[in-house]
PDB file of C-alpha atoms and ligand atoms in Angstrom:
ATOM      1  CA  MET A   8       0.000   0.000   0.000  1.00 40.00           C
ATOM      2  CA  THR A   9       1.376   3.451  -0.832  1.00 42.00           C
ATOM      3  CA  ALA A  10       1.360   6.370   1.604  1.00 41.00           C
ATOM      4  CA  ALA A  11      -1.104   8.164  -0.700  1.00 48.00           C
ATOM      5  CA  HIS A  12      -3.744   5.540   0.109  1.00 77.00           C
ATOM      6  CA  GLY A  13      -3.459   6.284   3.801  1.00 92.00           C
ATOM      7  CA  TYR A  14      -5.705   4.884   6.513  1.00 96.00           C
ATOM      8  CA  ARG A  15      -8.648   2.651   5.615  1.00 95.00           C
ATOM      9  CA  THR A  16     -12.156   4.114   5.657  1.00 96.00           C
ATOM     10  CA  PRO A  17     -13.231   2.652   9.054  1.00 97.00           C
ATOM     11  CA  ALA A  18     -10.084   4.057  10.725  1.00 97.00           C
ATOM     12  CA  ARG A  19     -10.780   7.479   9.204  1.00 98.00           C
ATOM     13  CA  LEU A  20     -14.475   7.481  10.145  1.00 98.00           C
ATOM     14  CA  LEU A  21     -13.657   6.388  13.688  1.00 98.00           C
ATOM     15  CA  HIS A  22     -10.912   9.037  14.025  1.00 98.00           C
ATOM     16  CA  TRP A  23     -13.130  11.911  12.885  1.00 98.00           C
ATOM     17  CA  SER A  24     -16.328  10.920  14.673  1.00 98.00           C
ATOM     18  CA  ILE A  25     -14.485  10.461  17.986  1.00 98.00           C
ATOM     19  CA  ALA A  26     -12.504  13.682  17.362  1.00 98.00           C
ATOM     20  CA  ALA A  27     -15.706  15.676  16.770  1.00 98.00           C
ATOM     21  CA  ALA A  28     -17.265  14.331  19.969  1.00 98.00           C
ATOM     22  CA  VAL A  29     -14.121  14.964  22.057  1.00 98.00           C
ATOM     23  CA  VAL A  30     -13.741  18.490  20.669  1.00 98.00           C
ATOM     24  CA  LEU A  31     -17.301  19.249  21.871  1.00 98.00           C
ATOM     25  CA  MET A  32     -16.969  17.414  25.185  1.00 98.00           C
ATOM     26  CA  ILE A  33     -13.858  19.246  26.355  1.00 98.00           C
ATOM     27  CA  PRO A  34     -15.407  22.754  26.342  1.00 98.00           C
ATOM     28  CA  ALA A  35     -18.671  21.298  27.695  1.00 98.00           C
ATOM     29  CA  GLY A  36     -16.704  19.789  30.639  1.00 98.00           C
ATOM     30  CA  LEU A  37     -14.747  22.993  31.262  1.00 98.00           C
ATOM     31  CA  VAL A  38     -17.857  25.218  31.182  1.00 98.00           C
ATOM     32  CA  MET A  39     -20.221  22.980  33.168  1.00 98.00           C
ATOM     33  CA  THR A  40     -17.804  22.912  36.144  1.00 98.00           C
ATOM     34  CA  GLN A  41     -17.771  26.738  36.483  1.00 98.00           C
ATOM     35  CA  ASP A  42     -19.545  28.408  39.403  1.00 96.00           C
ATOM     36  CA  GLY A  43     -22.559  30.635  38.858  1.00 96.00           C
ATOM     37  CA  LEU A  44     -23.846  29.112  35.598  1.00 97.00           C
ATOM     38  CA  PRO A  45     -27.589  29.357  34.900  1.00 97.00           C
ATOM     39  CA  ARG A  46     -29.077  26.097  36.166  1.00 96.00           C
ATOM     40  CA  SER A  47     -30.538  25.086  32.785  1.00 98.00           C
ATOM     41  CA  LEU A  48     -27.182  25.585  31.002  1.00 98.00           C
ATOM     42  CA  GLY A  49     -25.248  23.601  33.621  1.00 98.00           C
ATOM     43  CA  ASP A  50     -27.793  20.762  33.600  1.00 98.00           C
ATOM     44  CA  GLY A  51     -27.882  20.668  29.788  1.00 98.00           C
ATOM     45  CA  LEU A  52     -24.083  20.519  29.507  1.00 98.00           C
ATOM     46  CA  PHE A  53     -23.857  17.765  32.152  1.00 98.00           C
ATOM     47  CA  LEU A  54     -26.563  15.793  30.336  1.00 98.00           C
ATOM     48  CA  PHE A  55     -24.688  16.128  27.022  1.00 98.00           C
ATOM     49  CA  HIS A  56     -21.235  15.441  28.538  1.00 98.00           C
ATOM     50  CA  LYS A  57     -22.124  12.306  30.529  1.00 98.00           C
ATOM     51  CA  ASN A  58     -24.308  10.674  27.892  1.00 98.00           C
ATOM     52  CA  MET A  59     -22.095  11.497  24.917  1.00 98.00           C
ATOM     53  CA  GLY A  60     -19.171  10.174  26.986  1.00 98.00           C
ATOM     54  CA  VAL A  61     -20.760   6.772  27.583  1.00 98.00           C
ATOM     55  CA  LEU A  62     -21.912   6.572  23.948  1.00 98.00           C
ATOM     56  CA  LEU A  63     -18.267   6.983  22.955  1.00 98.00           C
ATOM     57  CA  ILE A  64     -17.140   3.917  24.928  1.00 98.00           C
ATOM     58  CA  PRO A  65     -18.233   1.306  22.315  1.00 98.00           C
ATOM     59  CA  LEU A  66     -16.778   3.447  19.504  1.00 98.00           C
ATOM     60  CA  ILE A  67     -13.454   3.708  21.357  1.00 98.00           C
ATOM     61  CA  VAL A  68     -13.376  -0.069  21.984  1.00 98.00           C
ATOM     62  CA  TRP A  69     -14.139  -0.664  18.289  1.00 98.00           C
ATOM     63  CA  ARG A  70     -11.433   1.795  17.284  1.00 98.00           C
ATOM     64  CA  ILE A  71      -8.762   0.184  19.445  1.00 98.00           C
ATOM     65  CA  LEU A  72      -9.662  -3.347  18.306  1.00 98.00           C
ATOM     66  CA  TYR A  73      -9.699  -2.214  14.657  1.00 98.00           C
ATOM     67  CA  ARG A  74      -6.297  -0.524  15.133  1.00 98.00           C
ATOM     68  CA  LEU A  75      -4.836  -3.730  16.641  1.00 98.00           C
ATOM     69  CA  MET A  76      -6.097  -5.724  13.648  1.00 98.00           C
ATOM     70  CA  HIS A  77      -5.082  -3.146  11.011  1.00 97.00           C
ATOM     71  CA  PRO A  78      -1.675  -1.511  11.600  1.00 95.00           C
ATOM     72  CA  PRO A  79      -1.438   1.978  10.032  1.00 94.00           C
ATOM     73  CA  PRO A  80       0.183   2.406   6.606  1.00 92.00           C
ATOM     74  CA  PRO A  81       3.878   3.393   6.628  1.00 93.00           C
ATOM     75  CA  LEU A  82       4.618   7.123   6.974  1.00 95.00           C
ATOM     76  CA  PRO A  83       6.154   8.906   3.958  1.00 93.00           C
ATOM     77  CA  PRO A  84       9.905   8.029   3.839  1.00 94.00           C
ATOM     78  CA  GLN A  85      11.122  11.626   4.256  1.00 94.00           C
ATOM     79  CA  ILE A  86       9.665  11.926   7.805  1.00 96.00           C
ATOM     80  CA  PRO A  87      12.648  12.046  10.218  1.00 96.00           C
ATOM     81  CA  ALA A  88      13.091   9.365  12.889  1.00 97.00           C
ATOM     82  CA  TRP A  89      12.395  11.736  15.810  1.00 97.00           C
ATOM     83  CA  GLN A  90       9.059  12.747  14.286  1.00 96.00           C
ATOM     84  CA  ARG A  91       8.090   9.098  13.771  1.00 96.00           C
ATOM     85  CA  ALA A  92       8.922   8.426  17.427  1.00 97.00           C
ATOM     86  CA  ALA A  93       7.027  11.545  18.590  1.00 97.00           C
ATOM     87  CA  ALA A  94       3.979  10.586  16.499  1.00 97.00           C
ATOM     88  CA  GLY A  95       4.039   6.999  17.837  1.00 97.00           C
ATOM     89  CA  ALA A  96       4.357   8.102  21.471  1.00 98.00           C
ATOM     90  CA  SER A  97       1.684  10.808  21.217  1.00 98.00           C
ATOM     91  CA  HIS A  98      -0.767   8.495  19.450  1.00 98.00           C
ATOM     92  CA  LEU A  99      -0.258   5.843  22.140  1.00 98.00           C
ATOM     93  CA  LEU A 100      -0.884   8.479  24.812  1.00 98.00           C
ATOM     94  CA  LEU A 101      -4.046   9.653  23.006  1.00 98.00           C
ATOM     95  CA  TYR A 102      -5.370   6.073  22.906  1.00 98.00           C
ATOM     96  CA  ALA A 103      -4.591   5.670  26.640  1.00 98.00           C
ATOM     97  CA  LEU A 104      -6.407   8.933  27.417  1.00 99.00           C
ATOM     98  CA  LEU A 105      -9.381   7.804  25.312  1.00 98.00           C
ATOM     99  CA  VAL A 106      -9.676   4.864  27.742  1.00 98.00           C
ATOM    100  CA  VAL A 107      -8.952   6.773  30.974  1.00 98.00           C
ATOM    101  CA  MET A 108     -11.324   9.719  30.277  1.00 98.00           C
ATOM    102  CA  PRO A 109     -14.665   7.912  29.900  1.00 98.00           C
ATOM    103  CA  LEU A 110     -13.826   5.303  32.556  1.00 98.00           C
ATOM    104  CA  SER A 111     -12.813   7.865  35.195  1.00 98.00           C
ATOM    105  CA  GLY A 112     -15.862   9.981  34.285  1.00 98.00           C
ATOM    106  CA  PHE A 113     -18.153   6.972  34.604  1.00 98.00           C
ATOM    107  CA  ILE A 114     -16.673   5.970  37.986  1.00 98.00           C
ATOM    108  CA  ARG A 115     -16.796   9.559  39.255  1.00 98.00           C
ATOM    109  CA  VAL A 116     -20.514   9.823  38.429  1.00 98.00           C
ATOM    110  CA  ARG A 117     -21.629   6.340  39.529  1.00 98.00           C
ATOM    111  CA  ALA A 118     -19.554   6.227  42.741  1.00 98.00           C
ATOM    112  CA  GLY A 119     -20.924   9.702  43.472  1.00 98.00           C
ATOM    113  CA  GLY A 120     -24.448   8.251  43.240  1.00 97.00           C
ATOM    114  CA  PHE A 121     -25.485  10.386  40.232  1.00 97.00           C
ATOM    115  CA  PRO A 122     -27.566   9.402  37.186  1.00 97.00           C
ATOM    116  CA  ILE A 123     -26.389   8.621  33.648  1.00 98.00           C
ATOM    117  CA  GLU A 124     -29.746   9.176  32.005  1.00 97.00           C
ATOM    118  CA  LEU A 125     -29.207   7.056  28.892  1.00 97.00           C
ATOM    119  CA  LEU A 126     -28.055   3.981  30.829  1.00 97.00           C
ATOM    120  CA  ASP A 127     -30.755   4.508  33.459  1.00 97.00           C
ATOM    121  CA  ARG A 128     -33.474   4.594  30.769  1.00 97.00           C
ATOM    122  CA  LEU A 129     -32.109   1.316  29.389  1.00 96.00           C
ATOM    123  CA  GLY A 130     -32.179  -0.168  32.884  1.00 96.00           C
ATOM    124  CA  LEU A 131     -28.383  -0.580  32.889  1.00 94.00           C
ATOM    125  CA  GLY A 132     -26.460   0.045  36.034  1.00 83.00           C
ATOM    126  CA  PRO A 133     -25.436   1.581  38.350  1.00 94.00           C
ATOM    127  CA  TRP A 134     -22.781  -1.221  38.459  1.00 95.00           C
ATOM    128  CA  LEU A 135     -20.882   0.606  41.222  1.00 96.00           C
ATOM    129  CA  ALA A 136     -21.762   1.114  44.871  1.00 97.00           C
ATOM    130  CA  LYS A 137     -21.775   4.691  46.124  1.00 97.00           C
ATOM    131  CA  SER A 138     -18.352   5.600  47.521  1.00 98.00           C
ATOM    132  CA  PRO A 139     -17.289   9.196  48.206  1.00 98.00           C
ATOM    133  CA  THR A 140     -13.594   8.166  48.379  1.00 98.00           C
ATOM    134  CA  LEU A 141     -13.670   6.395  45.008  1.00 98.00           C
ATOM    135  CA  ALA A 142     -15.670   9.272  43.483  1.00 98.00           C
ATOM    136  CA  ALA A 143     -13.091  11.820  44.692  1.00 98.00           C
ATOM    137  CA  ARG A 144     -10.181   9.763  43.297  1.00 98.00           C
ATOM    138  CA  ALA A 145     -11.909   9.323  39.944  1.00 98.00           C
ATOM    139  CA  GLU A 146     -12.686  13.059  39.844  1.00 98.00           C
ATOM    140  CA  ALA A 147      -9.009  13.913  40.416  1.00 98.00           C
ATOM    141  CA  LEU A 148      -7.898  11.425  37.742  1.00 99.00           C
ATOM    142  CA  HIS A 149     -10.501  12.761  35.269  1.00 99.00           C
ATOM    143  CA  TYR A 150      -9.204  16.280  35.853  1.00 98.00           C
ATOM    144  CA  VAL A 151      -5.477  15.473  35.467  1.00 99.00           C
ATOM    145  CA  ALA A 152      -6.127  13.291  32.401  1.00 99.00           C
ATOM    146  CA  ALA A 153      -8.296  16.067  30.872  1.00 98.00           C
ATOM    147  CA  MET A 154      -5.479  18.618  31.247  1.00 98.00           C
ATOM    148  CA  LEU A 155      -2.984  16.154  29.731  1.00 98.00           C
ATOM    149  CA  LEU A 156      -5.401  15.426  26.861  1.00 99.00           C
ATOM    150  CA  ILE A 157      -5.799  19.149  26.117  1.00 98.00           C
ATOM    151  CA  ALA A 158      -1.997  19.595  26.042  1.00 98.00           C
ATOM    152  CA  VAL A 159      -1.345  16.536  23.825  1.00 98.00           C
ATOM    153  CA  LEU A 160      -4.216  17.508  21.504  1.00 98.00           C
ATOM    154  CA  ALA A 161      -2.800  21.005  21.072  1.00 98.00           C
ATOM    155  CA  VAL A 162       0.465  19.470  19.831  1.00 98.00           C
ATOM    156  CA  HIS A 163      -1.417  16.856  17.745  1.00 98.00           C
ATOM    157  CA  VAL A 164      -3.549  19.464  15.948  1.00 98.00           C
ATOM    158  CA  ALA A 165      -0.575  21.818  15.480  1.00 98.00           C
ATOM    159  CA  ALA A 166       1.455  18.974  13.934  1.00 98.00           C
ATOM    160  CA  ALA A 167      -1.470  18.022  11.665  1.00 98.00           C
ATOM    161  CA  LEU A 168      -1.845  21.639  10.475  1.00 98.00           C
ATOM    162  CA  HIS A 169       1.902  21.906   9.923  1.00 97.00           C
ATOM    163  CA  HIS A 170       1.806  18.832   7.660  1.00 97.00           C
ATOM    164  CA  ALA A 171      -1.364  20.012   5.888  1.00 97.00           C
ATOM    165  CA  LEU A 172      -0.558  23.681   5.305  1.00 98.00           C
ATOM    166  CA  ILE A 173       3.244  23.983   5.320  1.00 97.00           C
ATOM    167  CA  ARG A 174       4.867  20.654   4.503  1.00 96.00           C
ATOM    168  CA  HIS A 175       2.311  19.247   2.024  1.00 96.00           C
ATOM    169  CA  ASP A 176       4.006  15.873   2.563  1.00 95.00           C
ATOM    170  CA  GLY A 177       0.942  13.617   2.296  1.00 94.00           C
ATOM    171  CA  VAL A 178       0.515  13.025   6.075  1.00 96.00           C
ATOM    172  CA  TRP A 179      -2.738  15.006   6.210  1.00 97.00           C
ATOM    173  CA  ARG A 180      -4.194  13.072   3.268  1.00 95.00           C
ATOM    174  CA  ARG A 181      -3.513   9.798   5.115  1.00 95.00           C
ATOM    175  CA  ILE A 182      -6.558  10.489   7.306  1.00 97.00           C
ATOM    176  CA  TRP A 183      -8.538  13.232   5.490  1.00 96.00           C
ATOM    177  CA  PRO A 184     -11.189  13.105   4.042  1.00 95.00           C
ATOM    178  CA  PRO A 185     -13.076  10.851   6.512  1.00 96.00           C
ATOM    179  CA  TRP A 186     -13.403   8.113   3.879  1.00 94.00           C
ATOM    180  CA  ARG A 187     -10.880   6.809   1.372  1.00 89.00           C
ATOM    181  CA  ALA A 188     -11.573   7.357  -2.311  1.00 78.00           C
ATOM    182  CA  ARG A 189     -10.134   3.977  -3.448  1.00 64.00           C
ATOM    183  CA  ASP A 190     -10.552   0.995  -1.138  1.00 51.00           C
TER     184      ASP A 190
HETATM  185  C1  LIG B 202      -9.704  17.860  15.872  1.00 52.69           C
HETATM  186  C2  LIG B 202      -8.611  17.948  15.231  1.00 52.69           C
HETATM  187  C3  LIG B 202      -7.730  16.778  14.858  1.00 52.69           C
HETATM  188  C4  LIG B 202      -6.900  16.785  13.779  1.00 52.69           C
HETATM  189  C5  LIG B 202      -6.696  17.935  12.790  1.00 52.69           C
HETATM  190  C6  LIG B 202      -6.246  15.480  13.746  1.00 52.69           C
HETATM  191  C7  LIG B 202      -5.359  15.071  12.782  1.00 52.69           C
HETATM  192  C8  LIG B 202      -4.785  13.829  12.681  1.00 52.69           C
HETATM  193  C9  LIG B 202      -3.933  13.365  11.595  1.00 52.69           C
HETATM  194  C10 LIG B 202      -3.515  14.208  10.385  1.00 52.69           C
HETATM  195  C11 LIG B 202      -3.592  12.083  11.864  1.00 52.69           C
HETATM  196  C12 LIG B 202      -2.729  11.156  10.969  1.00 52.69           C
HETATM  197  C13 LIG B 202      -1.349  11.047  11.517  1.00 52.69           C
HETATM  198  C14 LIG B 202      -0.538  10.012  10.730  1.00 52.69           C
HETATM  199  O1  LIG B 202      -0.777   9.832   9.547  1.00 52.69           O
HETATM  200  O2  LIG B 202       0.300   9.347  11.340  1.00 52.69           O
HETATM  201  C15 LIG B 202      -4.199  11.713  13.134  1.00 52.69           C
HETATM  202  C16 LIG B 202      -4.053  10.480  13.751  1.00 52.69           C
HETATM  203  C17 LIG B 202      -4.500  10.217  15.026  1.00 52.69           C
HETATM  204  N1  LIG B 202      -5.311  11.026  15.787  1.00 52.69           N
HETATM  205 FE1  LIG B 202      -5.998  12.870  15.299  1.00 52.69          FE
HETATM  206  N2  LIG B 202      -6.664  14.731  14.821  1.00 52.69           N
HETATM  207  C18 LIG B 202      -7.567  15.484  15.524  1.00 52.69           C
HETATM  208  C19 LIG B 202      -8.238  15.112  16.681  1.00 52.69           C
HETATM  209  C20 LIG B 202      -7.943  13.963  17.392  1.00 52.69           C
HETATM  210  C21 LIG B 202      -8.545  13.617  18.665  1.00 52.69           C
HETATM  211  C22 LIG B 202      -9.584  14.457  19.418  1.00 52.69           C
HETATM  212  C23 LIG B 202      -7.989  12.437  19.044  1.00 52.69           C
HETATM  213  C24 LIG B 202      -8.226  11.620  20.285  1.00 52.69           C
HETATM  214  C25 LIG B 202      -8.547  12.105  21.440  1.00 52.69           C
HETATM  215  C26 LIG B 202      -7.068  12.010  18.002  1.00 52.69           C
HETATM  216  C27 LIG B 202      -6.325  10.851  18.021  1.00 52.69           C
HETATM  217  C28 LIG B 202      -5.545  10.399  16.998  1.00 52.69           C
HETATM  218  C29 LIG B 202      -4.800   9.148  17.019  1.00 52.69           C
HETATM  219  C30 LIG B 202      -4.761   8.166  18.185  1.00 52.69           C
HETATM  220  C31 LIG B 202      -4.161   9.030  15.786  1.00 52.69           C
HETATM  221  C32 LIG B 202      -3.256   7.890  15.317  1.00 52.69           C
HETATM  222  C33 LIG B 202      -4.041   6.909  14.508  1.00 52.69           C
HETATM  223  C34 LIG B 202      -3.254   5.608  14.396  1.00 52.69           C
HETATM  224  O3  LIG B 202      -2.211   5.579  13.739  1.00 52.69           O
HETATM  225  O4  LIG B 202      -3.698   4.637  14.998  1.00 52.69           O
HETATM  226  N3  LIG B 202      -7.073  12.969  17.020  1.00 52.69           N
HETATM  227  N4  LIG B 202      -4.932  12.786  13.602  1.00 52.69           N
HETATM  228  C1  LIG B 203     -13.621  11.215  26.005  1.00 52.69           C
HETATM  229  C2  LIG B 203     -14.394  11.386  27.047  1.00 52.69           C
HETATM  230  C3  LIG B 203     -14.362  12.566  27.987  1.00 52.69           C
HETATM  231  C4  LIG B 203     -13.664  13.759  27.918  1.00 52.69           C
HETATM  232  C5  LIG B 203     -12.688  14.226  26.830  1.00 52.69           C
HETATM  233  C6  LIG B 203     -14.026  14.518  29.106  1.00 52.69           C
HETATM  234  C7  LIG B 203     -13.517  15.780  29.419  1.00 52.69           C
HETATM  235  C8  LIG B 203     -13.824  16.486  30.563  1.00 52.69           C
HETATM  236  C9  LIG B 203     -13.287  17.778  30.902  1.00 52.69           C
HETATM  237  C10 LIG B 203     -12.302  18.584  30.053  1.00 52.69           C
HETATM  238  C11 LIG B 203     -13.810  18.145  32.106  1.00 52.69           C
HETATM  239  C12 LIG B 203     -13.507  19.431  32.882  1.00 52.69           C
HETATM  240  C13 LIG B 203     -12.287  19.216  33.760  1.00 52.69           C
HETATM  241  C14 LIG B 203     -12.663  18.544  35.059  1.00 52.69           C
HETATM  242  O1  LIG B 203     -13.304  19.187  35.893  1.00 52.69           O
HETATM  243  O2  LIG B 203     -12.360  17.334  35.217  1.00 52.69           O
HETATM  244  C15 LIG B 203     -14.699  17.088  32.532  1.00 52.69           C
HETATM  245  C16 LIG B 203     -15.422  17.074  33.713  1.00 52.69           C
HETATM  246  C17 LIG B 203     -16.353  16.097  34.040  1.00 52.69           C
HETATM  247  N1  LIG B 203     -16.654  14.968  33.316  1.00 52.69           N
HETATM  248 FE1  LIG B 203     -15.795  14.387  31.599  1.00 52.69          FE
HETATM  249  N2  LIG B 203     -14.914  13.786  29.851  1.00 52.69           N
HETATM  250  C18 LIG B 203     -15.150  12.599  29.195  1.00 52.69           C
HETATM  251  C19 LIG B 203     -16.021  11.586  29.591  1.00 52.69           C
HETATM  252  C20 LIG B 203     -16.873  11.650  30.679  1.00 52.69           C
HETATM  253  C21 LIG B 203     -17.852  10.645  31.035  1.00 52.69           C
HETATM  254  C22 LIG B 203     -18.137   9.351  30.268  1.00 52.69           C
HETATM  255  C23 LIG B 203     -18.475  11.073  32.168  1.00 52.69           C
HETATM  256  C24 LIG B 203     -19.556  10.418  32.984  1.00 52.69           C
HETATM  257  C25 LIG B 203     -20.378   9.501  32.571  1.00 52.69           C
HETATM  258  C26 LIG B 203     -17.865  12.348  32.522  1.00 52.69           C
HETATM  259  C27 LIG B 203     -18.217  13.092  33.624  1.00 52.69           C
HETATM  260  C28 LIG B 203     -17.628  14.274  33.997  1.00 52.69           C
HETATM  261  C29 LIG B 203     -17.979  14.984  35.223  1.00 52.69           C
HETATM  262  C30 LIG B 203     -19.008  14.558  36.263  1.00 52.69           C
HETATM  263  C31 LIG B 203     -17.158  16.123  35.253  1.00 52.69           C
HETATM  264  C32 LIG B 203     -17.122  17.180  36.349  1.00 52.69           C
HETATM  265  C33 LIG B 203     -16.060  16.742  37.339  1.00 52.69           C
HETATM  266  C34 LIG B 203     -16.260  17.461  38.645  1.00 52.69           C
HETATM  267  O3  LIG B 203     -15.709  18.564  38.796  1.00 52.69           O
HETATM  268  O4  LIG B 203     -16.968  16.899  39.481  1.00 52.69           O
HETATM  269  N3  LIG B 203     -16.900  12.666  31.594  1.00 52.69           N
HETATM  270  N4  LIG B 203     -14.687  16.080  31.567  1.00 52.69           N
END
């Protein structure tokens, strides 16, 4: 497979659908935790954040399994070794954060004794007993992992834009558009 072919369509669709959700969930999480919000806005953002977060879990599991079964195509040969290593390490970290974020959020909410409306409607859960200690630990982990995710994503997006707008080296076209023209 040549570099021009890039990622397969399922990998692209999974990347961009999860990216769109995460890009909405981060500001929702940051805003909903501010003091003094109108009640309806805070409640609406919490509803969106928690339920979108649990909906992402099956997509993330599918993405990781698909990735294990389909290694990515080789990078263009001119990419230097340090950039290959940086891309590999940051992608691994992003996958790890995609596991830690929804799990810590889920534990924080369930151990805190709060609803997850979608799962409650389906009669699923709560799966965890109420525990203020566990809820506090999960909350701290969710916060630290969120800050790390924001930092790694800033570098990830900057690198993607650098390849797309300055280098024109084919890296951007490996994953954009969200489906591959020739499969
Ligand atoms: C929203 C703006 C985003 C842009 C512009 C973007 C861009 C890209 C590009 C160009 C690649 C291909 C890199 C390569 O060919 O090696 C890529 C891969 C990847 N992106 Fe993003 N991305 C974005 C958001 C995200 C988000 C939100 C996440 C996860 C939280 C994410 C996780 C990943 C991972 C894990 C890979 C590696 C795929 C693999 O090789 O398995 N990206 N991204
Ligand atoms: C990819 C998935 C997720 C991302 C990127 C994400 C991101 C964030 C961010 C940026 C914040 C604000 C920083 C903080 O206060 O921790 C936050 C807070 C929060 N998130 Fe998430 N989150 C995700 C999944 C979830 C899930 C699945 C749930 C619950 C079902 C959840 C529940 C919460 C709660 C309750 C807070 C407020 C924490 C508090 O101060 O008590 N999150 N999230």
